[in-house]
mmCIF file of C-alpha atoms and ligand atoms in Angstrom:
data_model
loop_
_atom_site.group_PDB
_atom_site.id
_atom_site.type_symbol
_atom_site.label_atom_id
_atom_site.label_comp_id
_atom_site.label_asym_id
_atom_site.label_seq_id
_atom_site.Cartn_x
_atom_site.Cartn_y
_atom_site.Cartn_z
ATOM 1 C CA MET A 1203 83.181 -144.183 151.255
ATOM 2 C CA PRO A 1204 83.780 -143.380 154.562
ATOM 3 C CA SER A 1205 87.502 -144.954 155.374
ATOM 4 C CA VAL A 1206 89.946 -145.376 157.857
ATOM 5 C CA SER A 1207 93.782 -145.226 158.153
ATOM 6 C CA LEU A 1208 96.335 -146.269 161.212
ATOM 7 C CA THR A 1209 99.410 -144.083 162.320
ATOM 8 C CA ASP A 1210 102.038 -146.832 163.015
ATOM 9 C CA ASP A 1211 103.031 -146.496 166.211
ATOM 10 C CA GLY A 1212 98.960 -147.245 166.875
ATOM 11 C CA ARG A 1213 98.443 -143.776 168.677
ATOM 12 C CA PHE A 1214 95.821 -142.655 167.384
ATOM 13 C CA LEU A 1215 93.697 -143.182 163.804
ATOM 14 C CA SER A 1216 91.833 -140.205 161.281
ATOM 15 C CA LEU A 1217 88.736 -141.348 160.241
ATOM 16 C CA ASP A 1218 88.114 -139.433 156.684
ATOM 17 C CA THR A 1219 83.772 -139.280 156.761
ATOM 18 C CA GLY A 1220 83.989 -137.706 152.967
ATOM 19 C CA GLY A 1221 83.903 -134.139 154.034
ATOM 20 C CA GLY A 1222 86.610 -133.687 156.424
ATOM 21 C CA ILE A 1223 89.690 -136.310 157.961
ATOM 22 C CA LEU A 1224 88.864 -136.211 161.948
ATOM 23 C CA ARG A 1225 92.179 -138.017 164.481
ATOM 24 C CA PHE A 1226 91.102 -140.032 167.396
ATOM 25 C CA HIS A 1227 94.151 -141.003 169.941
ATOM 26 C CA ALA A 1228 93.827 -144.203 171.418
ATOM 27 C CA ILE A 1229 93.274 -143.390 174.739
ATOM 28 C CA TRP A 1230 89.952 -141.011 174.096
ATOM 29 C CA LEU A 1231 88.914 -143.806 172.104
ATOM 30 C CA ARG A 1232 89.243 -145.875 175.023
ATOM 31 C CA ASP A 1233 87.802 -143.954 177.832
ATOM 32 C CA ASN A 1234 85.046 -143.838 175.152
ATOM 33 C CA ALA A 1235 84.792 -147.483 174.423
ATOM 34 C CA THR A 1236 81.151 -148.815 174.662
ATOM 35 C CA ASP A 1237 81.470 -152.640 175.579
ATOM 36 C CA PRO A 1238 79.690 -153.135 178.381
ATOM 37 C CA ALA A 1239 82.615 -153.507 181.110
ATOM 38 C CA THR A 1240 83.511 -149.835 180.607
ATOM 39 C CA ARG A 1241 79.455 -148.604 180.197
ATOM 40 C CA ASP A 1242 76.003 -150.144 181.657
ATOM 41 C CA PRO A 1243 73.951 -150.848 178.768
ATOM 42 C CA GLY A 1244 71.192 -150.491 181.006
ATOM 43 C CA ASN A 1245 71.599 -146.831 182.602
ATOM 44 C CA GLY A 1246 74.893 -145.761 180.730
ATOM 45 C CA GLN A 1247 76.537 -144.802 182.894
ATOM 46 C CA ARG A 1248 80.581 -145.124 182.476
ATOM 47 C CA LEU A 1249 81.244 -148.542 185.051
ATOM 48 C CA ILE A 1250 85.484 -147.358 185.108
ATOM 49 C CA THR A 1251 88.010 -145.198 186.558
ATOM 50 C CA MET A 1252 90.914 -143.568 185.628
ATOM 51 C CA ALA A 1253 92.158 -146.181 187.122
ATOM 52 C CA ASP A 1254 91.578 -148.856 184.596
ATOM 53 C CA LEU A 1255 92.553 -147.396 181.977
ATOM 54 C CA PRO A 1256 95.613 -148.518 180.508
ATOM 55 C CA ALA A 1257 98.055 -145.100 180.496
ATOM 56 C CA ASP A 1258 99.274 -144.987 176.731
ATOM 57 C CA PRO A 1259 96.852 -147.486 175.341
ATOM 58 C CA ARG A 1260 97.771 -148.508 170.682
ATOM 59 C CA ILE A 1261 95.180 -149.327 168.359
ATOM 60 C CA ALA A 1262 95.465 -152.552 167.433
ATOM 61 C CA ALA A 1263 92.917 -152.844 164.302
ATOM 62 C CA ALA A 1264 89.997 -150.111 163.229
ATOM 63 C CA ALA A 1265 88.420 -151.101 160.126
ATOM 64 C CA ILE A 1266 84.633 -149.701 159.034
ATOM 65 C CA GLU A 1267 81.348 -151.959 159.140
ATOM 66 C CA GLY A 1268 78.227 -150.057 157.236
ATOM 67 C CA ASP A 1269 78.516 -146.819 159.425
ATOM 68 C CA THR A 1270 80.539 -148.337 163.237
ATOM 69 C CA LEU A 1271 84.124 -148.542 163.321
ATOM 70 C CA VAL A 1272 85.256 -151.592 164.717
ATOM 71 C CA CYS A 1273 88.384 -150.083 166.665
ATOM 72 C CA SER A 1274 90.398 -153.445 169.129
ATOM 73 C CA PHE A 1275 93.552 -152.653 171.667
ATOM 74 C CA ALA A 1276 96.527 -152.999 172.418
ATOM 75 C CA PRO A 1277 97.617 -154.565 174.928
ATOM 76 C CA ASP A 1278 94.151 -155.148 175.310
ATOM 77 C CA GLY A 1279 90.891 -153.933 176.389
ATOM 78 C CA PRO A 1280 88.247 -154.783 173.857
ATOM 79 C CA THR A 1281 86.984 -154.129 170.647
ATOM 80 C CA THR A 1282 84.304 -151.600 170.223
ATOM 81 C CA ARG A 1283 81.683 -150.181 167.593
ATOM 82 C CA PHE A 1284 81.099 -147.159 167.215
ATOM 83 C CA PRO A 1285 78.376 -145.523 165.018
ATOM 84 C CA LEU A 1286 80.943 -143.423 162.728
ATOM 85 C CA HIS A 1287 77.619 -139.901 163.064
ATOM 86 C CA TRP A 1288 78.772 -140.841 167.447
ATOM 87 C CA LEU A 1289 82.408 -139.649 166.121
ATOM 88 C CA ILE A 1290 81.408 -137.152 163.384
ATOM 89 C CA ASP A 1291 78.623 -135.572 166.437
ATOM 90 C CA HIS A 1292 81.575 -135.928 169.712
ATOM 91 C CA ALA A 1293 84.685 -135.042 166.880
ATOM 92 C CA TYR A 1294 87.574 -132.466 168.852
ATOM 93 C CA ASP A 1295 89.988 -132.664 165.747
ATOM 94 C CA ARG A 1296 88.462 -129.142 164.429
ATOM 95 C CA ALA A 1297 89.697 -125.452 166.238
ATOM 96 C CA ILE A 1298 88.347 -125.265 170.038
ATOM 97 C CA GLY A 1299 87.870 -121.803 170.800
ATOM 98 C CA ALA A 1300 87.387 -120.619 166.714
ATOM 99 C CA GLY A 1301 85.386 -116.650 167.246
ATOM 100 C CA GLY A 1302 88.171 -115.853 170.650
ATOM 101 C CA ARG A 1303 85.989 -114.387 173.696
ATOM 102 C CA GLY A 1304 83.547 -113.056 174.367
ATOM 103 C CA ARG A 1305 81.812 -115.565 171.355
ATOM 104 C CA LEU A 1306 78.371 -117.296 171.325
ATOM 105 C CA PRO A 1307 77.014 -120.319 172.945
ATOM 106 C CA GLU A 1308 76.136 -122.543 169.695
ATOM 107 C CA SER A 1309 72.781 -122.821 170.706
ATOM 108 C CA ALA A 1310 73.123 -118.651 170.999
ATOM 109 C CA GLU A 1311 71.974 -116.019 169.223
ATOM 110 C CA ALA A 1312 71.610 -112.197 170.303
ATOM 111 C CA TRP A 1313 69.881 -109.999 169.383
ATOM 112 C CA ASP A 1314 68.810 -105.893 170.532
ATOM 113 C CA ALA A 1315 65.779 -104.070 169.678
ATOM 114 C CA GLY A 1316 65.162 -105.576 166.812
ATOM 115 C CA LEU A 1317 63.711 -108.321 167.860
ATOM 116 C CA ASN A 1318 60.625 -105.416 169.282
ATOM 117 C CA GLY A 1319 57.049 -107.235 167.707
ATOM 118 C CA THR A 1320 58.541 -110.922 167.119
ATOM 119 C CA VAL A 1321 58.677 -111.723 170.544
ATOM 120 C CA PRO A 1322 59.286 -115.340 171.771
ATOM 121 C CA SER A 1323 56.056 -116.807 172.500
ATOM 122 C CA GLY A 1324 54.441 -119.925 173.735
ATOM 123 C CA ASP A 1325 50.246 -120.660 174.873
ATOM 124 C CA ILE A 1326 51.060 -122.781 178.293
ATOM 125 C CA ARG A 1327 48.072 -124.206 177.186
ATOM 126 C CA GLN A 1328 49.315 -125.419 173.797
ATOM 127 C CA MET A 1329 52.231 -127.026 175.559
ATOM 128 C CA ARG A 1330 50.778 -129.078 178.010
ATOM 129 C CA ALA A 1331 48.460 -130.735 175.670
ATOM 130 C CA ASP A 1332 51.186 -130.915 172.275
ATOM 131 C CA PRO A 1333 55.068 -131.999 172.839
ATOM 132 C CA SER A 1334 56.351 -130.186 170.437
ATOM 133 C CA ALA A 1335 55.097 -126.032 171.141
ATOM 134 C CA LEU A 1336 56.816 -127.808 174.211
ATOM 135 C CA ARG A 1337 59.883 -127.980 172.636
ATOM 136 C CA ASP A 1338 59.372 -124.929 170.607
ATOM 137 C CA TRP A 1339 58.895 -122.755 173.264
ATOM 138 C CA LEU A 1340 62.025 -124.571 175.262
ATOM 139 C CA GLY A 1341 63.621 -123.969 172.238
ATOM 140 C CA ALA A 1342 63.501 -119.869 172.146
ATOM 141 C CA ILE A 1343 63.518 -119.663 175.854
ATOM 142 C CA ARG A 1344 67.483 -122.076 174.650
ATOM 143 C CA ARG A 1345 67.845 -119.656 170.982
ATOM 144 C CA TYR A 1346 66.685 -115.968 173.251
ATOM 145 C CA GLY A 1347 66.998 -116.359 176.860
ATOM 146 C CA PHE A 1348 63.429 -115.995 176.944
ATOM 147 C CA ALA A 1349 60.179 -115.301 176.280
ATOM 148 C CA LYS A 1350 56.024 -115.083 176.838
ATOM 149 C CA VAL A 1351 53.437 -117.090 178.084
ATOM 150 C CA THR A 1352 50.301 -116.449 177.762
ATOM 151 C CA GLY A 1353 46.693 -118.134 178.288
ATOM 152 C CA LEU A 1354 47.745 -117.763 181.860
ATOM 153 C CA PRO A 1355 44.384 -118.247 184.140
ATOM 154 C CA ALA A 1356 45.133 -114.531 186.088
ATOM 155 C CA GLU A 1357 44.746 -115.800 190.081
ATOM 156 C CA SER A 1358 47.274 -115.961 192.146
ATOM 157 C CA GLY A 1359 50.226 -119.341 192.013
ATOM 158 C CA ALA A 1360 49.558 -119.610 188.841
ATOM 159 C CA LEU A 1361 53.417 -119.175 187.457
ATOM 160 C CA PHE A 1362 54.107 -122.989 188.276
ATOM 161 C CA SER A 1363 51.821 -124.285 186.383
ATOM 162 C CA ILE A 1364 54.484 -122.802 183.636
ATOM 163 C CA VAL A 1365 57.697 -124.248 186.068
ATOM 164 C CA ASP A 1366 55.406 -127.813 185.569
ATOM 165 C CA LEU A 1367 56.039 -127.624 182.190
ATOM 166 C CA PHE A 1368 60.318 -128.079 182.503
ATOM 167 C CA GLY A 1369 61.423 -128.314 186.143
ATOM 168 C CA TYR A 1370 60.713 -127.807 189.953
ATOM 169 C CA VAL A 1371 60.614 -123.387 191.764
ATOM 170 C CA ARG A 1372 63.783 -123.087 193.197
ATOM 171 C CA GLU A 1373 62.999 -121.390 196.673
ATOM 172 C CA THR A 1374 64.879 -118.775 198.450
ATOM 173 C CA ASN A 1375 65.298 -116.385 201.041
ATOM 174 C CA TYR A 1376 62.268 -115.112 199.506
ATOM 175 C CA GLY A 1377 59.774 -117.869 199.855
ATOM 176 C CA ARG A 1378 58.782 -120.219 197.251
ATOM 177 C CA HIS A 1379 57.531 -117.312 194.884
ATOM 178 C CA PHE A 1380 57.285 -113.493 196.430
ATOM 179 C CA GLU A 1381 54.673 -110.427 195.521
ATOM 180 C CA VAL A 1382 55.954 -107.530 193.311
ATOM 181 C CA ARG A 1383 53.531 -105.112 194.221
ATOM 182 C CA THR A 1384 53.804 -101.601 196.396
ATOM 183 C CA GLU A 1385 54.405 -102.514 199.713
ATOM 184 C CA VAL A 1386 55.088 -100.809 202.509
ATOM 185 C CA ASN A 1387 58.803 -100.388 204.116
ATOM 186 C CA PRO A 1388 59.550 -102.817 201.600
ATOM 187 C CA VAL A 1389 62.819 -105.895 202.184
ATOM 188 C CA ASN A 1390 63.334 -105.651 198.436
ATOM 189 C CA LEU A 1391 63.329 -101.632 195.967
ATOM 190 C CA ALA A 1392 61.460 -104.342 193.644
ATOM 191 C CA TYR A 1393 58.893 -103.913 196.448
ATOM 192 C CA THR A 1394 57.798 -100.423 195.545
ATOM 193 C CA GLY A 1395 56.698 -98.192 191.924
ATOM 194 C CA LEU A 1396 59.605 -96.962 191.432
ATOM 195 C CA GLY A 1397 61.471 -97.645 187.467
ATOM 196 C CA LEU A 1398 63.648 -101.037 187.896
ATOM 197 C CA GLN A 1399 67.209 -100.335 185.483
ATOM 198 C CA ALA A 1400 68.118 -103.332 183.660
ATOM 199 C CA HIS A 1401 69.319 -106.390 185.564
ATOM 200 C CA THR A 1402 69.954 -110.183 186.548
ATOM 201 C CA ASP A 1403 68.470 -111.631 189.944
ATOM 202 C CA ASN A 1404 70.496 -112.376 193.366
ATOM 203 C CA PRO A 1405 73.380 -112.384 191.448
ATOM 204 C CA TYR A 1406 74.549 -112.342 195.084
ATOM 205 C CA ARG A 1407 73.874 -116.658 195.597
ATOM 206 C CA ASP A 1408 76.268 -118.649 194.465
ATOM 207 C CA PRO A 1409 75.382 -120.515 192.121
ATOM 208 C CA VAL A 1410 71.923 -117.890 190.933
ATOM 209 C CA PRO A 1411 68.684 -118.687 189.978
ATOM 210 C CA THR A 1412 69.405 -119.739 186.310
ATOM 211 C CA LEU A 1413 66.075 -118.978 185.066
ATOM 212 C CA GLN A 1414 63.198 -116.755 187.165
ATOM 213 C CA VAL A 1415 59.334 -116.641 186.077
ATOM 214 C CA LEU A 1416 57.222 -113.535 186.717
ATOM 215 C CA SER A 1417 53.329 -113.474 185.668
ATOM 216 C CA CYS A 1418 50.583 -111.297 185.399
ATOM 217 C CA ILE A 1419 47.458 -111.061 187.796
ATOM 218 C CA GLU A 1420 46.462 -107.475 187.139
ATOM 219 C CA ASN A 1421 48.528 -104.203 185.242
ATOM 220 C CA SER A 1422 46.402 -101.612 185.773
ATOM 221 C CA ALA A 1423 48.154 -98.853 186.276
ATOM 222 C CA LYS A 1424 49.708 -96.557 183.871
ATOM 223 C CA GLY A 1425 52.892 -97.631 182.684
ATOM 224 C CA GLY A 1426 55.506 -100.208 184.720
ATOM 225 C CA GLU A 1427 56.017 -102.339 181.337
ATOM 226 C CA ASN A 1428 58.238 -105.204 181.316
ATOM 227 C CA MET A 1429 61.613 -104.522 179.838
ATOM 228 C CA VAL A 1430 64.679 -107.321 178.548
ATOM 229 C CA VAL A 1431 67.774 -106.395 176.972
ATOM 230 C CA ASP A 1432 70.603 -109.860 176.167
ATOM 231 C CA GLY A 1433 73.409 -109.855 178.427
ATOM 232 C CA PHE A 1434 75.351 -111.988 175.939
ATOM 233 C CA ALA A 1435 75.014 -108.870 172.963
ATOM 234 C CA CYS A 1436 75.488 -106.289 175.493
ATOM 235 C CA ALA A 1437 78.620 -108.356 176.880
ATOM 236 C CA ARG A 1438 80.041 -108.994 172.618
ATOM 237 C CA ARG A 1439 79.278 -105.221 172.251
ATOM 238 C CA LEU A 1440 81.365 -103.681 174.791
ATOM 239 C CA ARG A 1441 84.319 -105.887 172.946
ATOM 240 C CA ALA A 1442 83.075 -105.214 169.617
ATOM 241 C CA GLU A 1443 83.903 -101.207 170.620
ATOM 242 C CA ASN A 1444 86.363 -101.708 173.852
ATOM 243 C CA SER A 1445 88.636 -104.958 174.322
ATOM 244 C CA GLY A 1446 90.002 -104.262 177.335
ATOM 245 C CA MET A 1447 87.384 -102.713 178.714
ATOM 246 C CA PHE A 1448 85.819 -106.474 178.191
ATOM 247 C CA ASP A 1449 88.530 -108.132 179.662
ATOM 248 C CA LEU A 1450 88.399 -105.885 182.686
ATOM 249 C CA LEU A 1451 84.443 -106.758 183.780
ATOM 250 C CA ALA A 1452 85.559 -110.642 182.570
ATOM 251 C CA ASP A 1453 89.470 -110.379 184.558
ATOM 252 C CA HIS A 1454 87.765 -109.683 188.058
ATOM 253 C CA ALA A 1455 85.304 -110.987 190.505
ATOM 254 C CA ALA A 1456 82.863 -108.281 191.391
ATOM 255 C CA ARG A 1457 81.353 -108.173 194.497
ATOM 256 C CA PHE A 1458 76.828 -108.706 195.745
ATOM 257 C CA GLU A 1459 75.604 -109.006 197.852
ATOM 258 C CA TYR A 1460 72.295 -108.468 199.810
ATOM 259 C CA ALA A 1461 71.212 -107.854 204.032
ATOM 260 C CA GLY A 1462 68.053 -106.011 203.744
ATOM 261 C CA SER A 1463 65.887 -108.778 205.814
ATOM 262 C CA ARG A 1464 67.302 -110.446 209.250
ATOM 263 C CA GLY A 1465 68.827 -113.394 208.864
ATOM 264 C CA VAL A 1466 69.933 -113.188 205.907
ATOM 265 C CA ARG A 1467 74.072 -111.606 204.727
ATOM 266 C CA LEU A 1468 74.231 -113.327 201.027
ATOM 267 C CA THR A 1469 77.436 -112.041 199.173
ATOM 268 C CA SER A 1470 79.331 -113.302 195.904
ATOM 269 C CA ARG A 1471 82.303 -112.194 194.426
ATOM 270 C CA ARG A 1472 82.129 -113.247 191.217
ATOM 271 C CA PRO A 1473 82.960 -111.647 186.532
ATOM 272 C CA MET A 1474 80.088 -108.835 186.080
ATOM 273 C CA ILE A 1475 80.902 -111.009 182.123
ATOM 274 C CA GLU A 1476 81.700 -114.827 182.811
ATOM 275 C CA LEU A 1477 83.800 -116.642 180.489
ATOM 276 C CA ALA A 1478 84.390 -120.399 179.760
ATOM 277 C CA PRO A 1479 88.598 -121.383 179.434
ATOM 278 C CA ASP A 1480 88.157 -121.035 176.109
ATOM 279 C CA GLY A 1481 86.646 -117.812 175.937
ATOM 280 C CA GLU A 1482 83.144 -118.794 175.326
ATOM 281 C CA LEU A 1483 80.367 -117.215 177.378
ATOM 282 C CA VAL A 1484 78.885 -118.267 180.913
ATOM 283 C CA ALA A 1485 76.929 -115.392 182.341
ATOM 284 C CA ILE A 1486 76.241 -111.693 183.280
ATOM 285 C CA ARG A 1487 75.392 -110.232 186.411
ATOM 286 C CA PHE A 1488 73.984 -107.115 186.552
ATOM 287 C CA ASN A 1489 72.299 -105.023 189.209
ATOM 288 C CA ALA A 1490 73.326 -101.388 190.439
ATOM 289 C CA ARG A 1491 71.027 -102.719 194.190
ATOM 290 C CA SER A 1492 72.776 -105.835 195.006
ATOM 291 C CA ALA A 1493 76.313 -104.101 194.276
ATOM 292 C CA ALA A 1494 78.796 -104.195 196.851
ATOM 293 C CA ALA A 1495 82.493 -102.738 197.714
ATOM 294 C CA LEU A 1496 84.812 -103.723 194.871
ATOM 295 C CA THR A 1497 87.716 -105.160 196.266
ATOM 296 C CA ASP A 1498 89.687 -107.764 193.754
ATOM 297 C CA VAL A 1499 90.435 -105.851 190.969
ATOM 298 C CA PRO A 1500 93.882 -104.015 190.835
ATOM 299 C CA PHE A 1501 94.225 -100.839 192.667
ATOM 300 C CA GLU A 1502 95.712 -99.378 189.418
ATOM 301 C CA ARG A 1503 92.790 -100.449 187.488
ATOM 302 C CA MET A 1504 90.887 -99.997 189.303
ATOM 303 C CA GLU A 1505 89.392 -96.132 187.538
ATOM 304 C CA ALA A 1506 89.997 -98.147 184.216
ATOM 305 C CA TYR A 1507 87.910 -101.024 185.871
ATOM 306 C CA TYR A 1508 85.093 -97.857 186.748
ATOM 307 C CA ALA A 1509 84.934 -96.104 183.481
ATOM 308 C CA ALA A 1510 84.266 -100.004 181.271
ATOM 309 C CA TRP A 1511 81.718 -100.387 184.118
ATOM 310 C CA ARG A 1512 80.242 -97.592 183.159
ATOM 311 C CA ARG A 1513 80.385 -98.294 179.673
ATOM 312 C CA PHE A 1514 78.558 -101.539 179.882
ATOM 313 C CA SER A 1515 75.625 -100.119 182.113
ATOM 314 C CA GLU A 1516 75.272 -97.376 179.190
ATOM 315 C CA ILE A 1517 74.905 -99.780 176.861
ATOM 316 C CA ILE A 1518 71.785 -101.863 178.469
ATOM 317 C CA ASP A 1519 71.010 -98.763 178.872
ATOM 318 C CA ASP A 1520 70.063 -98.344 175.602
ATOM 319 C CA ALA A 1521 67.134 -98.672 173.979
ATOM 320 C CA ALA A 1522 69.010 -99.668 170.526
ATOM 321 C CA MET A 1523 69.222 -102.945 172.557
ATOM 322 C CA GLU A 1524 65.456 -102.744 174.399
ATOM 323 C CA VAL A 1525 63.253 -105.439 173.474
ATOM 324 C CA THR A 1526 59.305 -104.111 175.407
ATOM 325 C CA PHE A 1527 56.625 -105.695 176.563
ATOM 326 C CA LYS A 1528 53.292 -104.746 178.521
ATOM 327 C CA LEU A 1529 52.260 -107.898 179.816
ATOM 328 C CA SER A 1530 48.363 -108.981 180.742
ATOM 329 C CA PRO A 1531 47.094 -110.275 183.477
ATOM 330 C CA GLY A 1532 47.548 -113.706 182.823
ATOM 331 C CA GLU A 1533 50.482 -113.751 180.547
ATOM 332 C CA ALA A 1534 54.281 -114.298 181.626
ATOM 333 C CA PHE A 1535 57.262 -114.693 180.913
ATOM 334 C CA ILE A 1536 60.558 -116.684 181.663
ATOM 335 C CA VAL A 1537 64.275 -115.310 182.006
ATOM 336 C CA ASP A 1538 67.717 -116.801 181.805
ATOM 337 C CA ASN A 1539 68.685 -115.270 184.637
ATOM 338 C CA THR A 1540 72.224 -116.283 183.013
ATOM 339 C CA ARG A 1541 72.230 -114.114 180.591
ATOM 340 C CA VAL A 1542 69.522 -112.173 179.925
ATOM 341 C CA LEU A 1543 68.686 -109.065 181.961
ATOM 342 C CA HIS A 1544 65.553 -107.696 182.933
ATOM 343 C CA ALA A 1545 63.787 -103.679 184.020
ATOM 344 C CA ARG A 1546 60.734 -101.965 184.981
ATOM 345 C CA LYS A 1547 59.017 -98.209 183.790
ATOM 346 C CA GLY A 1548 58.198 -97.057 187.145
ATOM 347 C CA TYR A 1549 54.227 -97.228 187.569
ATOM 348 C CA SER A 1550 52.048 -95.291 190.027
ATOM 349 C CA GLY A 1551 48.707 -93.506 189.891
ATOM 350 C CA GLU A 1552 45.050 -95.137 189.331
ATOM 351 C CA GLY A 1553 44.902 -98.744 188.763
ATOM 352 C CA TYR A 1554 46.717 -100.877 190.370
ATOM 353 C CA ARG A 1555 50.104 -103.217 189.783
ATOM 354 C CA TRP A 1556 50.604 -107.711 190.433
ATOM 355 C CA LEU A 1557 52.906 -109.951 190.029
ATOM 356 C CA GLN A 1558 54.623 -112.767 191.126
ATOM 357 C CA GLY A 1559 57.840 -113.635 190.487
ATOM 358 C CA CYS A 1560 59.422 -117.457 191.792
ATOM 359 C CA TYR A 1561 63.048 -119.237 190.189
ATOM 360 C CA ALA A 1562 63.929 -122.285 188.838
ATOM 361 C CA ASP A 1563 66.833 -123.935 187.363
ATOM 362 C CA LYS A 1564 68.495 -123.974 183.732
ATOM 363 C CA ASP A 1565 69.994 -127.444 184.061
ATOM 364 C CA GLY A 1566 65.436 -128.915 184.829
ATOM 365 C CA LEU A 1567 64.830 -126.359 181.947
ATOM 366 C CA LEU A 1568 67.674 -128.217 178.682
ATOM 367 C CA SER A 1569 66.768 -131.328 179.920
ATOM 368 C CA THR A 1570 63.583 -131.681 179.629
ATOM 369 C CA LEU A 1571 64.424 -129.853 175.613
ATOM 370 C CA ALA A 1572 67.279 -132.680 175.055
ATOM 371 C CA ALA A 1573 65.043 -135.377 175.862
ATOM 372 C CA LEU A 1574 61.662 -133.994 174.085
ATOM 373 C CA GLU A 1575 64.407 -133.351 171.219
ATOM 374 C CA SER A 1576 65.455 -136.918 170.938
ATOM 375 C CA GLU A 1577 61.782 -138.307 171.477
ATOM 376 C CA MET A 1578 60.331 -136.494 167.804
ATOM 377 C CA GLY A 1579 63.826 -135.109 166.276
ATOM 378 C CA GLU A 1580 64.521 -131.767 166.089
ATOM 379 C CA ALA A 1581 62.098 -128.372 165.140
ATOM 380 C CA ALA A 1582 62.612 -127.604 161.231
HETATM 381 FE FE1 FE2 B 1730 64.216 -108.442 189.237
#
């Protein structure tokens, strides 16, 4: 049976859940009160600002009724009810930041070449018809940072139907979509037959496009396989090998730029390995073609920074980190462009390779996934 006890001064309470004790402060409980004057019962949005909260509220009384904590405040304030499961889900009385710098987000799982042969994939016809198939595919993208799509028509514009599953296309100076095929006088090296080192797209934008979709219309050329690499796994490997190198890439801003088309001068100033304040991995930016002159690394550390960059690049190029597949017409893949790097092998000779790409954003994808999960329950 859960129980609750109050400190003498009412500054916090201790909830014994049966599985451990969780402490909650009066100010936190008052801020998160569920009464209709604090939170709109319709849309759930907060109706108060900090000015409406007393600076030093106290808990006057707390009791458990069934599966609810009932709480009242002094000197005034609403009596409010918190479902116990909500308190447990939102508990902050734990070791925050455990796992140290470079820890993975809770929903992510690091991978390497061992994932070859078991690439997450979804059939678009099935995902349109069955919300659980869509939920599983979106969940795989949250977990692994990429997934394939099959069952598309091998025709121009088919890639938009993938974005329609969860969100909206993000248009850029490359257009609503871009053609990835060999061009004369290309504005970007992607539009040649050259192999491309694993990279994240458009690190010179801030914010970067957080998702990229690439769909295949024709792929009869020799070569041209696609590769993906888990940037989070590479960063963690660098840290395990040499934490000083990891820190150099996390603690100093790199510079990226693109000025390959008339009227476009995109620049950004961000680290190659971006961390949240508690050390959790947020994003990887890595793109040899778009790297600009480094001007934010102290003189004393510049050579060490280059050594760290070189080692990170070697890890990214290591076949042990790489998952490879060749797209057939009617297939596509999506990558979390803040985490997973993509690459392609060079192609030439007989045949033709035509892919189309577009960008979209991960907030919409994660929102659709969370809404599906709350409607239908999480995957078994
Ligand atoms: Fe790319």
